[in-house]
Short mmCIF file of C-alpha atoms in Angstrom, two decimals:
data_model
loop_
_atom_site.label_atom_id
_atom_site.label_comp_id
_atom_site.label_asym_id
_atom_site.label_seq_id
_atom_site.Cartn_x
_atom_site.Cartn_y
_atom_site.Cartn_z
CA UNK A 24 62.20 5.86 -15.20
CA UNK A 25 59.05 8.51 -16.31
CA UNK A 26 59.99 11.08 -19.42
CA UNK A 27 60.12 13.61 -17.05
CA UNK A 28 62.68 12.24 -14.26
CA UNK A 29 64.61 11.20 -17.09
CA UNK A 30 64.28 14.88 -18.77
CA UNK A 31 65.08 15.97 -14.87
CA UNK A 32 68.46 13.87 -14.72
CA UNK A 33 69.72 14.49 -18.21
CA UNK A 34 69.64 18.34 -17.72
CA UNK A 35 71.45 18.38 -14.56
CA UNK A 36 74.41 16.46 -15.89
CA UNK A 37 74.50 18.73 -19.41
CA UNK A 38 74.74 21.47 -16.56
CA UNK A 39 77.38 20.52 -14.98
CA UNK A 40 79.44 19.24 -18.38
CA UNK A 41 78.33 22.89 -19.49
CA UNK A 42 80.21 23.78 -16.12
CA UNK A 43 83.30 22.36 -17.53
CA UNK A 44 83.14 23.39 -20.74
CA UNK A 45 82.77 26.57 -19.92
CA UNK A 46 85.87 27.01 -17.66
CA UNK A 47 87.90 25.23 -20.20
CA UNK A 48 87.46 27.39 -22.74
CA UNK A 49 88.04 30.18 -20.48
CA UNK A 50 91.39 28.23 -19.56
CA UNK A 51 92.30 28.48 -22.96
CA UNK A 52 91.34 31.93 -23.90
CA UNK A 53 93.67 33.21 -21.22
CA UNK A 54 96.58 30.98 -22.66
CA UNK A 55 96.37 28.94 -19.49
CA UNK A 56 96.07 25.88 -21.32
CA UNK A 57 97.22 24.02 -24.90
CA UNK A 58 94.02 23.24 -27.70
CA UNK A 59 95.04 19.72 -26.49
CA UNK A 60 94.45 20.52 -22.70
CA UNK A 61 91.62 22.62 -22.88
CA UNK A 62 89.81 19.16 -24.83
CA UNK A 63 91.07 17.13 -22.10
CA UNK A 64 90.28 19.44 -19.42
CA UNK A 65 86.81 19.47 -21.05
CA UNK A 66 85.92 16.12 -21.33
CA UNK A 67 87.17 15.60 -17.36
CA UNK A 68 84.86 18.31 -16.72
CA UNK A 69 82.40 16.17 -18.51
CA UNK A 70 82.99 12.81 -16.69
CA UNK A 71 83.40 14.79 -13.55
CA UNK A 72 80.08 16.16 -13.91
CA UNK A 73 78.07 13.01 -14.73
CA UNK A 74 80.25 11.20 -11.51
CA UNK A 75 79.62 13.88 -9.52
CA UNK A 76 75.56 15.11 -10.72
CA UNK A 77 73.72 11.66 -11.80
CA UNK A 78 73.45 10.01 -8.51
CA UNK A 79 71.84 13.48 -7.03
CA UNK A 80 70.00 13.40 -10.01
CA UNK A 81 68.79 9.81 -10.16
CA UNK A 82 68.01 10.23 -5.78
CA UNK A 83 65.81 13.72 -6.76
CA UNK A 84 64.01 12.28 -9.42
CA UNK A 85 63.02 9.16 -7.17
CA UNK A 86 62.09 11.46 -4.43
CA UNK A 87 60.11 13.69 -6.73
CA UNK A 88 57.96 10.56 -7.61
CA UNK A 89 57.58 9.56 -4.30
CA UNK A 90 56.76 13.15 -3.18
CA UNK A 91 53.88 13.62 -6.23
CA UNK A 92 52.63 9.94 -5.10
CA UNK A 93 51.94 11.18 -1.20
CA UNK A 94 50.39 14.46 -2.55
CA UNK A 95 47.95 12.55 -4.60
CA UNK A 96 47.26 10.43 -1.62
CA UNK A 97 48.96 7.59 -3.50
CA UNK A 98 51.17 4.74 -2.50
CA UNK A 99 54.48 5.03 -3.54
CA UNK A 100 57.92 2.41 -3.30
CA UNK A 101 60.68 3.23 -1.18
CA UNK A 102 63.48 5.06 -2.99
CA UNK A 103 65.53 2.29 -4.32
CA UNK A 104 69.10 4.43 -4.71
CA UNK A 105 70.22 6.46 -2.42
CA UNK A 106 73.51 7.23 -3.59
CA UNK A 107 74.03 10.48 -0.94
CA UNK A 108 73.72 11.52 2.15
CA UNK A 109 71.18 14.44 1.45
CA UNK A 110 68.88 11.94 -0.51
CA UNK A 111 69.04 9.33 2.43
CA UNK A 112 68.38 11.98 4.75
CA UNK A 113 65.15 13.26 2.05
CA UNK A 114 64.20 9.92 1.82
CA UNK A 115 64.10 9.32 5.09
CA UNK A 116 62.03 12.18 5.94
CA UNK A 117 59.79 11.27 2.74
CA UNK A 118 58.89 7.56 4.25
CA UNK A 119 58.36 9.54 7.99
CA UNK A 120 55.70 12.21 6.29
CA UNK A 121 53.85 9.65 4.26
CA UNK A 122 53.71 7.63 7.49
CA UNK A 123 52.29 10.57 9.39
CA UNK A 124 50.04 11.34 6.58
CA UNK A 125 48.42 7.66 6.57
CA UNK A 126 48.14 7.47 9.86
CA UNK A 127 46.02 11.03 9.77
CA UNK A 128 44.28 9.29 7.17
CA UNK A 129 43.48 5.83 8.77
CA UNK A 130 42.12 8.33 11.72
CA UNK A 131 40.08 10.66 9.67
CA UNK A 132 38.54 7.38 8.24
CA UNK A 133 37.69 5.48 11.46
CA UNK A 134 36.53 8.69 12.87
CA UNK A 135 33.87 8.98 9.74
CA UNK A 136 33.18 5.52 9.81
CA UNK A 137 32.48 6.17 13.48
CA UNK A 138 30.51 9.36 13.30
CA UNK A 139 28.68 7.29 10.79
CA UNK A 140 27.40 4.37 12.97
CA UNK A 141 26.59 6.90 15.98
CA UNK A 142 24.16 8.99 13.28
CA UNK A 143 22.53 5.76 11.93
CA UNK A 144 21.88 4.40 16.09
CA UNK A 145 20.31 7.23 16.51
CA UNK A 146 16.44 5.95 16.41
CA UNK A 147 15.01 9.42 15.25
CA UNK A 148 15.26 10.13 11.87
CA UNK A 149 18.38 13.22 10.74
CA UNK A 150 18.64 14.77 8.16
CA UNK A 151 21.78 17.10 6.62
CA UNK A 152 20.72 19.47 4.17
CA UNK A 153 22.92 22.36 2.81
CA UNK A 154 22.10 25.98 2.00
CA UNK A 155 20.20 25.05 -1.30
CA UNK A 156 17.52 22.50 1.02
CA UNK A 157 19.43 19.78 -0.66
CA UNK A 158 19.82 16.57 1.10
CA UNK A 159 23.28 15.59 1.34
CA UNK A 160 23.26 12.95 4.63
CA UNK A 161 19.92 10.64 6.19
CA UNK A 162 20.83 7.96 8.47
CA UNK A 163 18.99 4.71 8.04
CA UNK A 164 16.00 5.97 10.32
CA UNK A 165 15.09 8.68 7.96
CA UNK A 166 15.83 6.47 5.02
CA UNK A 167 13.55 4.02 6.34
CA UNK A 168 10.98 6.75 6.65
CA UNK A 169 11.20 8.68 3.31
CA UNK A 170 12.87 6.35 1.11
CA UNK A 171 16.84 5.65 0.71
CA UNK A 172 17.32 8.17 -2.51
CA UNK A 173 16.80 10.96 -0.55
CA UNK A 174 20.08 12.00 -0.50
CA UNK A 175 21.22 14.16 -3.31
CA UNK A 176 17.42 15.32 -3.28
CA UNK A 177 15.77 18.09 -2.29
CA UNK A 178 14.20 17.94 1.44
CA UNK A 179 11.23 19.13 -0.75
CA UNK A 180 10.63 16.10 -2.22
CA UNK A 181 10.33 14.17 0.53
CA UNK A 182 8.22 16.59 2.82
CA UNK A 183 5.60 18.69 1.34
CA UNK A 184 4.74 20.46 4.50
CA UNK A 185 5.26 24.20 4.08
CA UNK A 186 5.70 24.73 7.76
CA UNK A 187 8.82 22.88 7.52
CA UNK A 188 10.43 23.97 4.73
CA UNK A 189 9.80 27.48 5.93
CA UNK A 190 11.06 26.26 9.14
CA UNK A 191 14.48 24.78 7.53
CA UNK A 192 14.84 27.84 5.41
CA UNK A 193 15.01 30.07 8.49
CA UNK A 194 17.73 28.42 10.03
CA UNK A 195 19.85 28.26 6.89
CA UNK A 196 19.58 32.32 6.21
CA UNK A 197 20.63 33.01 9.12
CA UNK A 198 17.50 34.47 10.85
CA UNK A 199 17.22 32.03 13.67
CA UNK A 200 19.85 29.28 14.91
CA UNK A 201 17.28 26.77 15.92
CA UNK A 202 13.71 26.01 15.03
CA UNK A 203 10.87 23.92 16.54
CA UNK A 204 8.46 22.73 13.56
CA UNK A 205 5.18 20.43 15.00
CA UNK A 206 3.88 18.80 11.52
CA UNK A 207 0.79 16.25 10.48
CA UNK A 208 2.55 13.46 7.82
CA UNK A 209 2.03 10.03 6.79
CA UNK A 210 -1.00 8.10 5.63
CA UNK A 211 -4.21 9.29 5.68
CA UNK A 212 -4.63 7.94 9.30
CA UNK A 213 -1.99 10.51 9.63
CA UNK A 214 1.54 10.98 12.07
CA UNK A 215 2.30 13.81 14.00
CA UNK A 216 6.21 14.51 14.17
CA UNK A 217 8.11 17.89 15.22
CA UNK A 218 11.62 18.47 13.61
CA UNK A 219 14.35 20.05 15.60
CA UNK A 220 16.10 21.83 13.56
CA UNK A 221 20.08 23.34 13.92
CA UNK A 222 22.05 25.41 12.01
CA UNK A 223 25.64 24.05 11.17
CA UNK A 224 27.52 26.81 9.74
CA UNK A 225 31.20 26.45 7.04
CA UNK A 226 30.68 22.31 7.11
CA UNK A 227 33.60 21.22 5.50
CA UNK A 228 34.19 24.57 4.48
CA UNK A 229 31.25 24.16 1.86
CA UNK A 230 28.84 26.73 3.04
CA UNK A 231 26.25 26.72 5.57
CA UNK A 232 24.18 23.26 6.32
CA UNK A 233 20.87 22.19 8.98
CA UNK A 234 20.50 19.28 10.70
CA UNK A 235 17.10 18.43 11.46
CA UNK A 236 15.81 15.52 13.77
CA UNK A 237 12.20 14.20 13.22
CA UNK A 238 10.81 13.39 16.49
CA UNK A 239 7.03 11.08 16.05
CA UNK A 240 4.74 12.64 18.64
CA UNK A 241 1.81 10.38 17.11
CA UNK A 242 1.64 8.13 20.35
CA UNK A 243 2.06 10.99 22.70
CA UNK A 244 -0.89 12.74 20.39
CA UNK A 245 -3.10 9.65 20.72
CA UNK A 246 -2.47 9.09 24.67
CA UNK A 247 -3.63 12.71 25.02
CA UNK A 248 -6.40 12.28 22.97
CA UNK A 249 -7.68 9.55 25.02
CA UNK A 250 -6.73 11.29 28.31
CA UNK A 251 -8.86 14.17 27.55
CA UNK A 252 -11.69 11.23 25.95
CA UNK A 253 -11.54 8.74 28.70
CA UNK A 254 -12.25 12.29 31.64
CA UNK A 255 -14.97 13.14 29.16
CA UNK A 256 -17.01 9.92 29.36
CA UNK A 257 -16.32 9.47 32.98
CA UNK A 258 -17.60 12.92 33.57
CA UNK A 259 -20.27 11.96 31.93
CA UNK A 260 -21.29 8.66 32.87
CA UNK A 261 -21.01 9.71 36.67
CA UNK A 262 -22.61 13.06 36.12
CA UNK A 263 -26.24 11.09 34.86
CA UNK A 264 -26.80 9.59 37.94
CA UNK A 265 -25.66 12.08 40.02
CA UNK A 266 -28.45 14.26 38.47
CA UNK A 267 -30.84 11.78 39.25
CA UNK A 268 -29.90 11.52 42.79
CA UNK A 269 -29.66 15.19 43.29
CA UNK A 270 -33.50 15.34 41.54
CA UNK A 271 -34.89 12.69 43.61
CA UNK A 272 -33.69 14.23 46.86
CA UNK A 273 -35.36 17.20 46.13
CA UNK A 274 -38.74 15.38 45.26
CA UNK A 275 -38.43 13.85 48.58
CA UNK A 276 -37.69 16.77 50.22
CA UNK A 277 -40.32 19.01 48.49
CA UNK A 278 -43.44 17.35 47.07
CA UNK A 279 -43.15 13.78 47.99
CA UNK A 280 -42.12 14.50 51.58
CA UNK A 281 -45.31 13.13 53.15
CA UNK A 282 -45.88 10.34 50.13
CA UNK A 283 -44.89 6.97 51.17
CA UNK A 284 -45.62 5.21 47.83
CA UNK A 285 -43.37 8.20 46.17
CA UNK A 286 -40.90 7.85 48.51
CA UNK A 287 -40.63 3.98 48.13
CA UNK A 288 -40.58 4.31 44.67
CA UNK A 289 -37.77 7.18 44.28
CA UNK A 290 -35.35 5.57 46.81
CA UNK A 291 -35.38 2.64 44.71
CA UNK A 292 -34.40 4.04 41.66
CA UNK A 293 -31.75 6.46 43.61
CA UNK A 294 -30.87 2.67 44.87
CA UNK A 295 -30.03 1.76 41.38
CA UNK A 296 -28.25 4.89 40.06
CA UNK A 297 -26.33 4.44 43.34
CA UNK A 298 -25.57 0.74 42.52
CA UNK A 299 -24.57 1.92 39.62
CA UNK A 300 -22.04 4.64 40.49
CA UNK A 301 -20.42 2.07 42.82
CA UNK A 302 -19.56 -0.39 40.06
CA UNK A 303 -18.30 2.45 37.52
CA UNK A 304 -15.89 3.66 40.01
CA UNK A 305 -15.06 -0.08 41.18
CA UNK A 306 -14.09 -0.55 37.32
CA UNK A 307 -12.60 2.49 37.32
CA UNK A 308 -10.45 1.64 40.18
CA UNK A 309 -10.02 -1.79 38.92
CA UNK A 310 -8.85 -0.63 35.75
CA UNK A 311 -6.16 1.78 37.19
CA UNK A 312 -4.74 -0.86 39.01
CA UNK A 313 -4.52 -2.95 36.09
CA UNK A 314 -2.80 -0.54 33.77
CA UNK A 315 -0.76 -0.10 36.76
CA UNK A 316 1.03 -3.33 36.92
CA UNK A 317 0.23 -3.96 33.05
CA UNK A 318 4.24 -4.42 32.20
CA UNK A 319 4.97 -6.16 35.24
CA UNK A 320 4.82 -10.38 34.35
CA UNK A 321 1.85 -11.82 36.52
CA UNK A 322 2.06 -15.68 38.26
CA UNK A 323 0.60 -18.35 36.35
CA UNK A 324 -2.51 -20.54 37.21
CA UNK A 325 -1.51 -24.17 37.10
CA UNK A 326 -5.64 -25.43 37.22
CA UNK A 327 -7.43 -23.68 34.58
CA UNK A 328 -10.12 -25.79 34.38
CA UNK A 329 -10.96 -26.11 37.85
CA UNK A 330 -10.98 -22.26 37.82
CA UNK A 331 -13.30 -22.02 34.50
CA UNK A 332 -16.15 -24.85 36.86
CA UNK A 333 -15.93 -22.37 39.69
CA UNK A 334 -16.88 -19.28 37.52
CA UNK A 335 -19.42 -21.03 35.78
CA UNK A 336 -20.62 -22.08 39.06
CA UNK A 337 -20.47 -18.90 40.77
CA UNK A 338 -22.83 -17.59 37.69
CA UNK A 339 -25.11 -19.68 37.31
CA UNK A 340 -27.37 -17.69 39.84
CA UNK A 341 -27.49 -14.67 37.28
CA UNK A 342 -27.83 -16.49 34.32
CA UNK A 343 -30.92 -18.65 35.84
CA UNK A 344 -32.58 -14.46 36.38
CA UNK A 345 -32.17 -13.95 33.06
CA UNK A 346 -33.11 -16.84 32.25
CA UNK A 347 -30.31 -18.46 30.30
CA UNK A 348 -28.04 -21.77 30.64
CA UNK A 349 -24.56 -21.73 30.94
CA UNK A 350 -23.02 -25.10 29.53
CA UNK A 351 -19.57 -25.93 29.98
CA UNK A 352 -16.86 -28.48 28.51
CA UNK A 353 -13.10 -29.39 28.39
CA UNK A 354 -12.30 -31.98 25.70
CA UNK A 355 -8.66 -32.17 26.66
CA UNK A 356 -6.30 -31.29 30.17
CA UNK A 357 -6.04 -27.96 29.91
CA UNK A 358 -1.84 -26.91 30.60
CA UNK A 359 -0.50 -24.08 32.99
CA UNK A 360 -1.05 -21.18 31.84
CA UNK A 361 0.27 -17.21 32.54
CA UNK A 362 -1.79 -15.48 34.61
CA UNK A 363 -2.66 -15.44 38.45
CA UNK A 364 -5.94 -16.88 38.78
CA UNK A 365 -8.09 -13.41 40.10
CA UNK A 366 -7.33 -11.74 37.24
CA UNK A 367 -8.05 -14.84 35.01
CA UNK A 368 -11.56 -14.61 36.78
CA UNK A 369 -11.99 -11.03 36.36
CA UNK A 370 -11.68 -12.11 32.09
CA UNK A 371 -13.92 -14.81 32.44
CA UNK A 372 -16.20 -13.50 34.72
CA UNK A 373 -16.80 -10.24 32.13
CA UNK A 374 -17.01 -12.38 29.68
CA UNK A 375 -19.73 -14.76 30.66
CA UNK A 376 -21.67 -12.24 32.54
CA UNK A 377 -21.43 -10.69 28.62
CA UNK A 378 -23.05 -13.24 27.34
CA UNK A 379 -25.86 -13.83 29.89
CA UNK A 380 -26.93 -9.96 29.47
CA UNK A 381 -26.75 -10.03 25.52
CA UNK A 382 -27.69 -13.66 24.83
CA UNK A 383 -31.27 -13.58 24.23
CA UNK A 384 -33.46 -15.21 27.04
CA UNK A 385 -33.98 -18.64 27.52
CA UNK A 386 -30.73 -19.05 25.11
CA UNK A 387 -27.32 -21.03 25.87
CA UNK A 388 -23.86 -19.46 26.83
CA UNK A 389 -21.25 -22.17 26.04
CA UNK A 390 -18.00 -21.94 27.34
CA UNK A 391 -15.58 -24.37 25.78
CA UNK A 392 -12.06 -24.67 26.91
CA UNK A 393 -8.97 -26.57 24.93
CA UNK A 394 -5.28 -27.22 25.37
CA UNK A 395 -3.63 -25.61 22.05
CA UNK A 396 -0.01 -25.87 21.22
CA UNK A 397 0.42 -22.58 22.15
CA UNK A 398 -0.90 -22.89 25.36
CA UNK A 399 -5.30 -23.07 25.97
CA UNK A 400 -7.93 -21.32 24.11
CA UNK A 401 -11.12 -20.64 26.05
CA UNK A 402 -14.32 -19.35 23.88
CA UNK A 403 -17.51 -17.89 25.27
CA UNK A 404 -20.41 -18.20 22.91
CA UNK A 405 -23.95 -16.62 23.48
CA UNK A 406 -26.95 -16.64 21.03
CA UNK A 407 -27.58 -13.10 21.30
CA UNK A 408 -28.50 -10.37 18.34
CA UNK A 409 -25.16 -10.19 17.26
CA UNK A 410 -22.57 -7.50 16.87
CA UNK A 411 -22.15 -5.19 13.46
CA UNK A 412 -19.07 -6.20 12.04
CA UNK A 413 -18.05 -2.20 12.19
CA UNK A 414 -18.26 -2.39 15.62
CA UNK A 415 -16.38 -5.04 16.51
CA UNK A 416 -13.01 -3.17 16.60
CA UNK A 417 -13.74 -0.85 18.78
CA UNK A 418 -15.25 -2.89 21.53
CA UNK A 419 -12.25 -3.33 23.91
CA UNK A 420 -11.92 1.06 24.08
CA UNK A 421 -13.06 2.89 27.50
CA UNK A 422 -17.18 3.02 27.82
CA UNK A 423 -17.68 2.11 23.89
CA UNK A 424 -20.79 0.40 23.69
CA UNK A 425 -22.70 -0.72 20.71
CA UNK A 426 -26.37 -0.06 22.03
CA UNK A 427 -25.79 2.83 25.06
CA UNK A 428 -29.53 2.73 26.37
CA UNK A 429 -29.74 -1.56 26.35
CA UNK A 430 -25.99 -1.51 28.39
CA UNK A 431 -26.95 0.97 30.89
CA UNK A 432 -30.19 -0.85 31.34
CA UNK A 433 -28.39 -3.94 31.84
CA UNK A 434 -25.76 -2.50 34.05
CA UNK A 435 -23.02 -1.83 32.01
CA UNK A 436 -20.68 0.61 32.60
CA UNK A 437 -18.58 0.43 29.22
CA UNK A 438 -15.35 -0.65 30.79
CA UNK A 439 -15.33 -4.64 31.00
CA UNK A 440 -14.01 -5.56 27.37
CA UNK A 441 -11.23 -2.42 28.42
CA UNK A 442 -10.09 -4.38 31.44
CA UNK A 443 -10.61 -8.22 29.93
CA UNK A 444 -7.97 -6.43 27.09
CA UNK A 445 -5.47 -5.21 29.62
CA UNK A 446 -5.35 -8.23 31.78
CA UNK A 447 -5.17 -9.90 28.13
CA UNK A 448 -1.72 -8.00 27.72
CA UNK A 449 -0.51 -8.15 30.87
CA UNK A 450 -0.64 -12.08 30.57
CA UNK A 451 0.90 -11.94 27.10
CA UNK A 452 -2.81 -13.94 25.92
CA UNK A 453 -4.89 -12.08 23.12
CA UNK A 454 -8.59 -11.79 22.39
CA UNK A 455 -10.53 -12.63 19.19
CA UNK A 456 -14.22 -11.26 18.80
CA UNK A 457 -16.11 -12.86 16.11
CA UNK A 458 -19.74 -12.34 15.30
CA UNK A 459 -22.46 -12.59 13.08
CA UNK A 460 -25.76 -10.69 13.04
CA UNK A 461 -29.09 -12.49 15.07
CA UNK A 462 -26.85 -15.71 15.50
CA UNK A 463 -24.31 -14.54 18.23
CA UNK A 464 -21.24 -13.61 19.42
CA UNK A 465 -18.09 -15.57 20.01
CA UNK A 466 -15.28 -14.59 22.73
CA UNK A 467 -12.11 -16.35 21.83
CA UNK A 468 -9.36 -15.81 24.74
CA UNK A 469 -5.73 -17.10 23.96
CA UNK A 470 -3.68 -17.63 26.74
CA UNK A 471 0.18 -18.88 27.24
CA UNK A 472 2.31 -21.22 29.08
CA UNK A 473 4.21 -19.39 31.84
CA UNK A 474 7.41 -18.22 30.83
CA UNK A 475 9.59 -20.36 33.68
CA UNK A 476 7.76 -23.13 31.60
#
């Protein structure tokens, strides 16, 4: 038994022998009693009292342990002697309230442990931080994002953005419940976010708190970008001819109205910059369509190579203008392969044409096709000037061109690596670009097995 329960049960039973000593003695001052009776009488009070006190002792100091263990959140041993009603009856009650109180527990636990795994689902970073900007809860998102000490940190350490601080602070004195902060973060490439922040006020009964909710814009940011970009060149690239045509009209309406040889020569060249109006829009149109349908899985081509002869046949026209010679060879039996076979011809056919225009003349486009574990590789090669290794990544964006004046001359519209790269995605396959100044360029397009396959 602890000092103090035995401290407990030794003073209630000199109490109650105290009890009897006291009314003997008072027995014997009155006369009521003999010397000899009133030292009986008291040590029958004495017995009395330790029959009568210890077990309500011993059953109050084992329920005062087993109360101070459920108050320190403790586990505690039944009451081993219940020698009376009352303490059966406390005892009873005891086991009942520590019961309740673990099961409040257990609750409170799961319901953390809960709250818990719904914060860290959440895919946007969040953030806790009380009044002092001091982070105090990041689920994994924002730990993934600024580092898994944050918390216990200041938000300050992970964000040096003024805008947001000033944006947290705001919320947490009070002047505004929510806030709306769009930020620039990141690498020097650079992310564009904008935190959502709430207030939370009395959390836990520690004071006021924010939550704040980081949501990355940098894709929507981009996608505009190239919105307002791809309207730009398009404006543009129909807007040249268009002031061409509008010229030449007038010529032939004005000065060269009664000027054959004029006229012959202007509605050829309104010919052309009509010619070439037609095929930006038709890429236009065909590039729409592809973006379109770019998440939707396409059919699969089961003859590749028979497809590849055709193309190569169906070109050899425009390569003999040039002049070039297209050459073409298939060391192994090429598999099945994703992609329906007019948009495999759209790729190929962009490609090839590629390397007619920007071979040099009287040069050799090869096309070599193989069967690769992965599915077939095909590779266009020309013997052209060559492409600056600077601009090679940016050849598959909207009207990029390397040499404007030598593509429009040749017909170009600046959209034909764009669609060869979404039909590319579409059909799971991937393009490599490889180059090296006045030796040529090499087209490498990787294509799949059909998924069914």
């Amino acid at each position: 038994m602890p000092e103090a329960d035995r401290s407990h049960v030794i003073g209630l039973t000199l109490a109650a022998a105290a009890s009897g000593l006291v009314v003997s003695a008072g027995a014997l001052a009155f006369g009521a009693f003999t010397l000899w009776q009133a030292a009986l009488a008291a040590v029958a009070a004495i017995i009395l009292g330790l029959i009568t006190t210890l077990p309500w002792a011993r059953d109050a100091a084992a329920l005062r342990a087993r109360s101070r263990a459920i108050g320190e959140g403790e586990s505690a041993p039944l009451p081993a002697a219940r020698r009376t009603s009352l303490g059966g009856d406390l005892a009873r009650a005891l086991i009942e309230s520590q019961r309740r109180v673990n099961r409040s527990l257990q609750a409170l636990k799961e319901r953390s442990v809960k709250v818990e795994r719904v914060l860290d689902a959440v895919p946007e970073p969040l953030f806790v931080v009380d009044i002092r900007q001091d982070v105090t809860h990041a689920n994994q998102a924002a730990e993934a994002l600024v580092g898994p000490s944050i918390v216990g940190r200041t938000l300050a350490e992970a964000f040096r953005q003024p805008e947001l601080l000033d944006g947290v602070e705001t919320v947490l004195s009070g002047a505004a419940p929510k806030a709306s902060v769009d930020f620039e973060a990141g690498s020097a490439q650079g992310r564009s976010y904008r935190a959502i922040i709430g207030r939370l006020e009395r959390v836990g009964g520690g004071g006021e708190a924010a939550v704040m909710t980081l949501h990355d814009l940098t894709a929507i940011r981009r996608l505009e970008a190239l919105r307002a970009d791809f309207v730009a060149n398009a404006s543009h690239e129909l807007r040249t001819p268009l002031a061409s045509l509008v010229g030449f009209i007038e010529t032939l309406e004005g000065p060269a109205k009664y000027d054959p040889e004029a006229q012959a020569k202007f509605l050829g060249i309104m010919r052309e910059q009509a010619n070439r109006m037609t095929r930006l829009v038709q890429d236009l149109l065909s590039l729409s369509r592809i973006e379109l349908d770019e998440h939707s899985p396409p059919g699969h081509t089961d003859d590749l190579e028979s497809l590849l002869a055709a193309i190569v046949a169906q070109l050899g026209p425009v390569a003999a203008a040039r002049p070039a010679t297209l050459e073409f060879s298939c060391a192994t039996p090429l598999p099945a392969v994703m992609g329906e076979p007019d948009l495999l011809q759209q790729v190929f056919q962009n490609l090839i044409e590629n390397g007619v225009k920007y071979g040099k003349s009287g040069g050799v486009v090869t096309i070599t096709a193989a069967a690769t574990p992965d599915g077939a590789s095909i590779t266009i090669t020309d013997q052209g000037e060559g492409i600056p290794a600077a601009h090679i990544p940016r050849l598959t964006e909207r009207f990029y061109r390397v040499d404007v004046a030598r593509s429009r001359n040749l017909g170009g519209t600046g959209l034909g690596l764009a669609i060869v790269k979404h039909i590319l995605n579409r059909c799971r396959g991937e393009l490599s670009i490889t180059s090296k100044t006045g030796e040529g360029s090499s087209f490498t397009v990787w294509l799949p097995p059909p998924i069914d396959s």
